[in-house]
mmCIF file of C-alpha atoms in Angstrom:
data_model
loop_
_atom_site.group_PDB
_atom_site.id
_atom_site.type_symbol
_atom_site.label_atom_id
_atom_site.label_comp_id
_atom_site.label_asym_id
_atom_site.label_seq_id
_atom_site.Cartn_x
_atom_site.Cartn_y
_atom_site.Cartn_z
ATOM 1 C CA UNK A 1 -14.665 7.434 -38.515
ATOM 2 C CA UNK A 2 -13.566 10.888 -37.484
ATOM 3 C CA UNK A 3 -15.493 14.041 -38.453
ATOM 4 C CA UNK A 4 -13.535 17.253 -38.231
ATOM 5 C CA UNK A 5 -14.370 20.873 -38.885
ATOM 6 C CA UNK A 6 -11.115 22.723 -39.278
ATOM 7 C CA UNK A 7 -10.724 26.505 -39.144
ATOM 8 C CA UNK A 8 -14.170 27.232 -40.623
ATOM 9 C CA UNK A 9 -14.778 30.872 -41.453
ATOM 10 C CA UNK A 10 -17.951 32.425 -42.881
ATOM 11 C CA UNK A 11 -19.292 35.904 -43.450
ATOM 12 C CA UNK A 12 -22.557 37.262 -44.809
ATOM 13 C CA UNK A 13 -21.802 40.624 -46.327
ATOM 14 C CA UNK A 14 -19.839 42.593 -43.769
ATOM 15 C CA UNK A 15 -21.014 40.434 -40.825
ATOM 16 C CA UNK A 16 -18.446 37.836 -39.789
ATOM 17 C CA UNK A 17 -20.423 34.846 -38.516
ATOM 18 C CA UNK A 18 -17.739 32.163 -37.994
ATOM 19 C CA UNK A 19 -14.178 33.009 -36.953
ATOM 20 C CA UNK A 20 -12.134 29.809 -37.316
ATOM 21 C CA UNK A 21 -14.427 27.108 -35.939
ATOM 22 C CA UNK A 22 -12.623 23.830 -35.209
ATOM 23 C CA UNK A 23 -13.764 20.639 -33.462
ATOM 24 C CA UNK A 24 -13.987 16.911 -34.108
ATOM 25 C CA UNK A 25 -16.174 13.939 -33.265
ATOM 26 C CA UNK A 26 -15.747 10.184 -33.576
ATOM 27 C CA UNK A 27 -17.992 7.289 -34.542
ATOM 28 C CA UNK A 28 -19.937 5.831 -31.669
ATOM 29 C CA UNK A 29 -20.194 9.052 -29.670
ATOM 30 C CA UNK A 30 -22.539 12.012 -29.230
ATOM 31 C CA UNK A 31 -21.072 15.497 -29.526
ATOM 32 C CA UNK A 32 -22.770 18.570 -28.110
ATOM 33 C CA UNK A 33 -22.597 21.879 -30.070
ATOM 34 C CA UNK A 34 -23.831 24.660 -27.819
ATOM 35 C CA UNK A 35 -24.341 28.375 -28.122
ATOM 36 C CA UNK A 36 -26.778 31.220 -27.699
ATOM 37 C CA UNK A 37 -28.989 32.518 -30.503
ATOM 38 C CA UNK A 38 -26.864 33.998 -33.249
ATOM 39 C CA UNK A 39 -23.712 32.415 -31.975
ATOM 40 C CA UNK A 40 -23.094 30.512 -35.298
ATOM 41 C CA UNK A 41 -24.394 27.031 -34.571
ATOM 42 C CA UNK A 42 -26.870 26.903 -37.500
ATOM 43 C CA UNK A 43 -24.276 28.327 -39.921
ATOM 44 C CA UNK A 44 -21.809 25.716 -38.721
ATOM 45 C CA UNK A 45 -24.316 22.910 -39.278
ATOM 46 C CA UNK A 46 -25.232 24.198 -42.765
ATOM 47 C CA UNK A 47 -21.589 24.248 -43.768
ATOM 48 C CA UNK A 48 -21.136 20.710 -42.443
ATOM 49 C CA UNK A 49 -24.136 19.642 -44.538
ATOM 50 C CA UNK A 50 -22.874 21.437 -47.652
ATOM 51 C CA UNK A 51 -25.883 23.757 -47.800
ATOM 52 C CA UNK A 52 -23.371 26.507 -48.569
ATOM 53 C CA UNK A 53 -19.594 26.614 -48.575
ATOM 54 C CA UNK A 54 -17.210 28.069 -45.985
ATOM 55 C CA UNK A 55 -14.991 30.926 -47.140
ATOM 56 C CA UNK A 56 -12.036 29.262 -45.425
ATOM 57 C CA UNK A 57 -11.459 25.964 -43.685
ATOM 58 C CA UNK A 58 -12.449 22.363 -44.357
ATOM 59 C CA UNK A 59 -14.881 19.630 -43.386
ATOM 60 C CA UNK A 60 -12.924 16.416 -43.120
ATOM 61 C CA UNK A 61 -13.627 12.701 -42.702
ATOM 62 C CA UNK A 62 -10.615 10.775 -41.466
ATOM 63 C CA UNK A 63 -8.360 13.685 -42.385
ATOM 64 C CA UNK A 64 -9.566 13.904 -45.966
ATOM 65 C CA UNK A 65 -12.168 16.276 -47.488
ATOM 66 C CA UNK A 66 -15.668 14.921 -47.000
ATOM 67 C CA UNK A 67 -17.232 13.219 -50.030
ATOM 68 C CA UNK A 68 -20.904 13.987 -49.834
ATOM 69 C CA UNK A 69 -21.630 11.323 -52.441
ATOM 70 C CA UNK A 70 -20.374 8.678 -50.040
ATOM 71 C CA UNK A 71 -21.112 10.019 -46.551
ATOM 72 C CA UNK A 72 -24.808 10.165 -45.668
ATOM 73 C CA UNK A 73 -26.046 12.802 -43.251
ATOM 74 C CA UNK A 74 -29.382 12.768 -41.408
ATOM 75 C CA UNK A 75 -30.712 16.077 -40.125
ATOM 76 C CA UNK A 76 -33.497 16.806 -37.684
ATOM 77 C CA UNK A 77 -33.993 20.587 -37.901
ATOM 78 C CA UNK A 78 -35.405 22.691 -35.149
ATOM 79 C CA UNK A 79 -37.788 24.320 -37.640
ATOM 80 C CA UNK A 80 -39.775 21.427 -39.087
ATOM 81 C CA UNK A 81 -39.841 21.025 -42.860
ATOM 82 C CA UNK A 82 -42.511 18.451 -43.752
ATOM 83 C CA UNK A 83 -45.738 18.807 -45.774
ATOM 84 C CA UNK A 84 -48.804 19.092 -43.542
ATOM 85 C CA UNK A 85 -51.383 18.034 -46.134
ATOM 86 C CA UNK A 86 -49.482 15.017 -47.477
ATOM 87 C CA UNK A 87 -49.791 11.373 -46.462
ATOM 88 C CA UNK A 88 -47.064 10.404 -43.998
ATOM 89 C CA UNK A 89 -45.823 7.245 -45.738
ATOM 90 C CA UNK A 90 -45.558 9.156 -49.025
ATOM 91 C CA UNK A 91 -43.422 11.814 -47.415
ATOM 92 C CA UNK A 92 -41.154 9.376 -45.712
ATOM 93 C CA UNK A 93 -40.540 7.410 -48.878
ATOM 94 C CA UNK A 94 -39.953 10.616 -50.842
ATOM 95 C CA UNK A 95 -37.343 11.939 -48.419
ATOM 96 C CA UNK A 96 -35.574 8.540 -48.243
ATOM 97 C CA UNK A 97 -35.419 8.459 -52.041
ATOM 98 C CA UNK A 98 -33.884 11.925 -52.035
ATOM 99 C CA UNK A 99 -31.055 10.353 -50.003
ATOM 100 C CA UNK A 100 -30.533 7.667 -52.678
ATOM 101 C CA UNK A 101 -32.736 4.816 -51.555
ATOM 102 C CA UNK A 102 -34.715 2.721 -54.020
ATOM 103 C CA UNK A 103 -38.556 2.761 -53.684
ATOM 104 C CA UNK A 104 -38.951 -0.698 -52.079
ATOM 105 C CA UNK A 105 -35.991 -0.054 -49.775
ATOM 106 C CA UNK A 106 -37.454 3.274 -48.729
ATOM 107 C CA UNK A 107 -40.879 1.783 -47.954
ATOM 108 C CA UNK A 108 -39.256 -0.965 -45.849
ATOM 109 C CA UNK A 109 -37.136 1.529 -43.926
ATOM 110 C CA UNK A 110 -40.130 3.848 -43.352
ATOM 111 C CA UNK A 111 -42.256 1.035 -42.053
ATOM 112 C CA UNK A 112 -39.458 -0.157 -39.761
ATOM 113 C CA UNK A 113 -39.148 3.279 -38.197
ATOM 114 C CA UNK A 114 -42.914 3.789 -37.942
ATOM 115 C CA UNK A 115 -43.088 0.600 -35.956
ATOM 116 C CA UNK A 116 -39.992 1.435 -33.885
ATOM 117 C CA UNK A 117 -41.522 4.789 -32.837
ATOM 118 C CA UNK A 118 -45.072 3.432 -32.256
ATOM 119 C CA UNK A 119 -46.394 5.343 -35.276
ATOM 120 C CA UNK A 120 -47.628 2.565 -37.559
ATOM 121 C CA UNK A 121 -51.281 3.528 -37.014
ATOM 122 C CA UNK A 122 -50.585 6.899 -38.605
ATOM 123 C CA UNK A 123 -48.901 5.491 -41.722
ATOM 124 C CA UNK A 124 -51.685 6.652 -44.105
ATOM 125 C CA UNK A 125 -52.737 9.800 -42.211
ATOM 126 C CA UNK A 126 -52.011 13.327 -43.187
ATOM 127 C CA UNK A 127 -49.277 15.001 -41.155
ATOM 128 C CA UNK A 128 -51.512 17.809 -39.903
ATOM 129 C CA UNK A 129 -53.789 15.355 -38.172
ATOM 130 C CA UNK A 130 -51.026 14.432 -35.728
ATOM 131 C CA UNK A 131 -50.003 16.082 -32.457
ATOM 132 C CA UNK A 132 -46.902 18.224 -32.309
ATOM 133 C CA UNK A 133 -44.944 15.425 -30.590
ATOM 134 C CA UNK A 134 -45.982 12.829 -33.155
ATOM 135 C CA UNK A 135 -45.095 15.222 -35.970
ATOM 136 C CA UNK A 136 -41.643 15.493 -34.299
ATOM 137 C CA UNK A 137 -41.325 11.719 -34.448
ATOM 138 C CA UNK A 138 -42.188 11.680 -38.160
ATOM 139 C CA UNK A 139 -39.568 14.353 -38.760
ATOM 140 C CA UNK A 140 -37.054 12.169 -36.872
ATOM 141 C CA UNK A 141 -37.789 9.270 -39.197
ATOM 142 C CA UNK A 142 -36.861 11.432 -42.201
ATOM 143 C CA UNK A 143 -33.447 11.930 -40.505
ATOM 144 C CA UNK A 144 -32.846 8.240 -39.822
ATOM 145 C CA UNK A 145 -34.587 6.175 -42.492
ATOM 146 C CA UNK A 146 -31.667 6.304 -44.997
ATOM 147 C CA UNK A 147 -29.228 5.000 -42.356
ATOM 148 C CA UNK A 148 -26.845 7.979 -42.245
ATOM 149 C CA UNK A 149 -23.345 7.803 -40.815
ATOM 150 C CA UNK A 150 -23.720 11.293 -39.271
ATOM 151 C CA UNK A 151 -26.914 12.235 -37.458
ATOM 152 C CA UNK A 152 -27.513 15.948 -36.607
ATOM 153 C CA UNK A 153 -30.221 16.586 -34.059
ATOM 154 C CA UNK A 154 -31.315 20.208 -33.473
ATOM 155 C CA UNK A 155 -33.521 20.474 -30.391
ATOM 156 C CA UNK A 156 -34.660 16.835 -30.833
ATOM 157 C CA UNK A 157 -36.728 16.665 -27.597
ATOM 158 C CA UNK A 158 -38.840 19.757 -28.365
ATOM 159 C CA UNK A 159 -42.554 19.044 -27.984
ATOM 160 C CA UNK A 160 -42.146 15.475 -26.688
ATOM 161 C CA UNK A 161 -43.940 14.265 -23.590
ATOM 162 C CA UNK A 162 -41.893 12.196 -21.068
ATOM 163 C CA UNK A 163 -42.884 8.843 -22.617
ATOM 164 C CA UNK A 164 -41.873 9.852 -26.140
ATOM 165 C CA UNK A 165 -38.744 11.606 -24.840
ATOM 166 C CA UNK A 166 -37.695 8.280 -23.242
ATOM 167 C CA UNK A 167 -38.412 6.499 -26.541
ATOM 168 C CA UNK A 168 -36.249 9.011 -28.432
ATOM 169 C CA UNK A 169 -33.469 8.587 -25.826
ATOM 170 C CA UNK A 170 -33.484 4.863 -26.572
ATOM 171 C CA UNK A 171 -33.297 5.512 -30.308
ATOM 172 C CA UNK A 172 -30.354 7.913 -29.881
ATOM 173 C CA UNK A 173 -28.521 5.348 -27.738
ATOM 174 C CA UNK A 174 -29.106 2.706 -30.415
ATOM 175 C CA UNK A 175 -27.707 5.026 -33.113
ATOM 176 C CA UNK A 176 -24.618 5.709 -31.026
ATOM 177 C CA UNK A 177 -24.205 1.953 -30.386
ATOM 178 C CA UNK A 178 -24.325 1.340 -34.166
ATOM 179 C CA UNK A 179 -21.195 3.547 -34.484
ATOM 180 C CA UNK A 180 -22.927 6.670 -35.805
ATOM 181 C CA UNK A 181 -21.648 10.196 -35.089
ATOM 182 C CA UNK A 182 -24.511 11.970 -33.336
ATOM 183 C CA UNK A 183 -24.264 15.724 -33.199
ATOM 184 C CA UNK A 184 -26.581 17.447 -30.739
ATOM 185 C CA UNK A 185 -27.459 21.106 -30.863
ATOM 186 C CA UNK A 186 -29.729 21.892 -27.940
ATOM 187 C CA UNK A 187 -30.413 24.349 -25.142
ATOM 188 C CA UNK A 188 -31.734 21.544 -22.933
ATOM 189 C CA UNK A 189 -28.548 21.004 -21.019
ATOM 190 C CA UNK A 190 -29.711 17.903 -19.165
ATOM 191 C CA UNK A 191 -29.871 15.967 -22.429
ATOM 192 C CA UNK A 192 -26.434 17.160 -23.497
ATOM 193 C CA UNK A 193 -25.014 16.019 -20.171
ATOM 194 C CA UNK A 194 -26.734 12.668 -20.514
ATOM 195 C CA UNK A 195 -25.513 11.835 -23.989
ATOM 196 C CA UNK A 196 -22.464 13.871 -24.905
ATOM 197 C CA UNK A 197 -18.995 12.960 -23.757
ATOM 198 C CA UNK A 198 -17.495 15.938 -25.669
ATOM 199 C CA UNK A 199 -18.814 19.447 -26.249
ATOM 200 C CA UNK A 200 -17.987 22.697 -27.927
ATOM 201 C CA UNK A 201 -19.458 26.086 -26.924
ATOM 202 C CA UNK A 202 -19.692 28.745 -29.643
ATOM 203 C CA UNK A 203 -19.965 32.398 -28.655
ATOM 204 C CA UNK A 204 -19.996 35.209 -31.238
ATOM 205 C CA UNK A 205 -18.643 32.942 -33.957
ATOM 206 C CA UNK A 206 -15.762 31.477 -31.974
ATOM 207 C CA UNK A 207 -15.234 28.344 -29.946
ATOM 208 C CA UNK A 208 -14.797 29.518 -26.397
ATOM 209 C CA UNK A 209 -14.681 26.081 -24.759
ATOM 210 C CA UNK A 210 -14.360 22.539 -26.073
ATOM 211 C CA UNK A 211 -13.308 19.135 -24.829
ATOM 212 C CA UNK A 212 -14.398 16.243 -22.663
ATOM 213 C CA UNK A 213 -17.283 17.318 -20.437
ATOM 214 C CA UNK A 214 -16.103 15.257 -17.487
ATOM 215 C CA UNK A 215 -12.626 16.731 -17.699
ATOM 216 C CA UNK A 216 -14.012 20.284 -18.052
ATOM 217 C CA UNK A 217 -15.985 19.877 -14.884
ATOM 218 C CA UNK A 218 -13.177 18.162 -13.021
ATOM 219 C CA UNK A 219 -10.750 21.013 -13.858
ATOM 220 C CA UNK A 220 -12.792 23.596 -11.977
ATOM 221 C CA UNK A 221 -11.373 24.547 -8.577
ATOM 222 C CA UNK A 222 -12.574 21.834 -6.215
ATOM 223 C CA UNK A 223 -13.133 24.032 -3.163
ATOM 224 C CA UNK A 224 -16.808 23.411 -2.578
ATOM 225 C CA UNK A 225 -18.721 20.528 -1.032
ATOM 226 C CA UNK A 226 -22.357 19.686 -1.449
ATOM 227 C CA UNK A 227 -24.345 17.504 1.015
ATOM 228 C CA UNK A 228 -27.764 16.123 1.880
ATOM 229 C CA UNK A 229 -28.732 15.255 5.429
ATOM 230 C CA UNK A 230 -31.656 15.208 7.851
ATOM 231 C CA UNK A 231 -29.602 17.671 9.923
ATOM 232 C CA UNK A 232 -29.187 20.328 7.224
ATOM 233 C CA UNK A 233 -30.552 23.145 9.439
ATOM 234 C CA UNK A 234 -28.055 22.248 12.160
ATOM 235 C CA UNK A 235 -25.207 22.136 9.665
ATOM 236 C CA UNK A 236 -26.144 25.537 8.239
ATOM 237 C CA UNK A 237 -26.122 27.003 11.744
ATOM 238 C CA UNK A 238 -22.819 25.290 12.577
ATOM 239 C CA UNK A 239 -21.139 26.546 9.385
ATOM 240 C CA UNK A 240 -22.547 30.019 9.263
ATOM 241 C CA UNK A 241 -20.739 32.152 6.735
ATOM 242 C CA UNK A 242 -19.413 29.341 4.604
ATOM 243 C CA UNK A 243 -22.628 27.385 3.947
ATOM 244 C CA UNK A 244 -25.795 28.071 1.993
ATOM 245 C CA UNK A 245 -28.728 26.230 0.585
ATOM 246 C CA UNK A 246 -28.856 25.608 -3.143
ATOM 247 C CA UNK A 247 -31.867 25.981 -5.426
ATOM 248 C CA UNK A 248 -32.390 22.232 -5.302
ATOM 249 C CA UNK A 249 -32.374 22.229 -1.457
ATOM 250 C CA UNK A 250 -28.918 20.837 -0.779
ATOM 251 C CA UNK A 251 -26.252 22.451 1.420
ATOM 252 C CA UNK A 252 -23.283 24.063 -0.338
ATOM 253 C CA UNK A 253 -20.127 24.585 1.671
ATOM 254 C CA UNK A 254 -17.392 26.953 0.527
ATOM 255 C CA UNK A 255 -13.906 25.894 1.652
ATOM 256 C CA UNK A 256 -10.872 28.136 2.159
ATOM 257 C CA UNK A 257 -8.915 25.965 -0.330
ATOM 258 C CA UNK A 258 -9.243 22.619 -2.074
ATOM 259 C CA UNK A 259 -6.845 20.917 0.362
ATOM 260 C CA UNK A 260 -9.438 21.403 3.161
ATOM 261 C CA UNK A 261 -11.799 18.866 1.577
ATOM 262 C CA UNK A 262 -10.811 15.837 3.608
ATOM 263 C CA UNK A 263 -10.691 17.724 6.868
ATOM 264 C CA UNK A 264 -14.215 19.155 6.362
ATOM 265 C CA UNK A 265 -15.609 15.803 5.152
ATOM 266 C CA UNK A 266 -14.258 14.052 8.239
ATOM 267 C CA UNK A 267 -15.629 16.719 10.526
ATOM 268 C CA UNK A 268 -19.108 16.503 9.008
ATOM 269 C CA UNK A 269 -19.338 12.680 8.936
ATOM 270 C CA UNK A 270 -18.113 12.398 12.530
ATOM 271 C CA UNK A 271 -20.614 14.985 13.814
ATOM 272 C CA UNK A 272 -23.707 14.470 11.661
ATOM 273 C CA UNK A 273 -25.684 11.744 9.920
ATOM 274 C CA UNK A 274 -24.899 12.460 6.275
ATOM 275 C CA UNK A 275 -26.889 10.952 3.406
ATOM 276 C CA UNK A 276 -24.652 12.302 0.631
ATOM 277 C CA UNK A 277 -21.439 14.307 0.622
ATOM 278 C CA UNK A 278 -19.327 15.068 -2.425
ATOM 279 C CA UNK A 279 -17.184 17.665 -4.117
ATOM 280 C CA UNK A 280 -19.346 20.190 -5.981
ATOM 281 C CA UNK A 281 -18.979 20.277 -9.748
ATOM 282 C CA UNK A 282 -20.704 22.921 -11.896
ATOM 283 C CA UNK A 283 -23.612 21.835 -14.101
ATOM 284 C CA UNK A 284 -23.326 22.270 -17.835
ATOM 285 C CA UNK A 285 -25.790 25.139 -17.486
ATOM 286 C CA UNK A 286 -23.424 26.862 -15.009
ATOM 287 C CA UNK A 287 -20.542 26.394 -17.459
ATOM 288 C CA UNK A 288 -22.640 27.651 -20.385
ATOM 289 C CA UNK A 289 -23.623 30.794 -18.507
ATOM 290 C CA UNK A 290 -20.014 31.459 -17.557
ATOM 291 C CA UNK A 291 -18.755 31.211 -21.122
ATOM 292 C CA UNK A 292 -21.661 32.912 -22.966
ATOM 293 C CA UNK A 293 -23.146 35.270 -20.421
ATOM 294 C CA UNK A 294 -26.657 33.891 -20.946
ATOM 295 C CA UNK A 295 -28.772 31.390 -19.055
ATOM 296 C CA UNK A 296 -30.802 28.671 -20.715
ATOM 297 C CA UNK A 297 -34.076 27.602 -19.118
ATOM 298 C CA UNK A 298 -36.695 25.154 -20.107
ATOM 299 C CA UNK A 299 -35.182 24.368 -23.487
ATOM 300 C CA UNK A 300 -36.147 27.772 -24.952
ATOM 301 C CA UNK A 301 -33.773 29.778 -27.102
#
C-alpha cells in the first residue's frame, strides 16, 4: 500500500499554513515527518486523518482518493486525550468500538495489548493512578488496538524510561514487520534515524527536504574524516589547523577536497594505531538545523 499526500494546501483566515505539501510512504516502512513548532506538521496530520479538509490537494491510497470507511488509522497524539477518572479497560474498549470493533473483539484486543505492554495489572485501575509513562502506554494501546493500516506516532517516546522505550521500540518494529505504514513526528532525532528510511522536513509550510535518509547523508560533500584512537592528542598536534575535537570526543579532520580521503586515511593508519576511521556524515540533527535554522535538544519542542 502506498500513502501519498499530494500538493496539500491549507490556510486559516489570512494565514497560509501549508503551501503544497507532497510526500509518500509505503507499507512496511516508517516515515519521519519533521519540523519546528508551527511548521505545519500537526495540520498535515489532521488533514491526513480527515479532521478537516485541505483547500487544495489530495490524500491518496495507491493513487486513488483515500476511503476513510475502509482504511483504518491509529493516532498517538502528543497531547494526550484520555479520561483520567475512568477505568482503563472501559476506555480502551470504548475507543476500539469507535473504530468499528464489536464489544467482544474490542475486549480481546485491549487485553492482548495490555499484556503485550506489561500493563495487565492496571486493567481495572483509573488512568490517573498511573505514572506518566504508563499513561503513555495506555494511550498507545488506543492507537493500535483496532489494528490500523496506518499508524501515526507524535512524540511516542515522551515520558518513557529506557526499559519502556525499548518495549515501545519492539512494538514499532513489529508493526512495521506486519506491513503497516508508520508515520513518526518527533523532535527526538535518534529515534527517527533508528526507524525511518525516508523523511520529509517541513519549514514554514513547505517541504524543504525529503527522500531516503541514507542518500541524503551520502550526498553531502565527503571531505571530512572522523576517527577514534589512543593517540588522538598526537594526531591533533600533527594535523594542527585541519583537525578538531567533536562534542562526543572524536577527532574531526577537514580535507582540502573529497579526493584526498584515501591519501589521508593511509597516512593515519600507517603512522598511528587507529581504532576507528571513517568518512564523516552529518547527523539528522545537523541536517535539521541546516534546513530549519533551529536546533532540537532532548526531545523538547
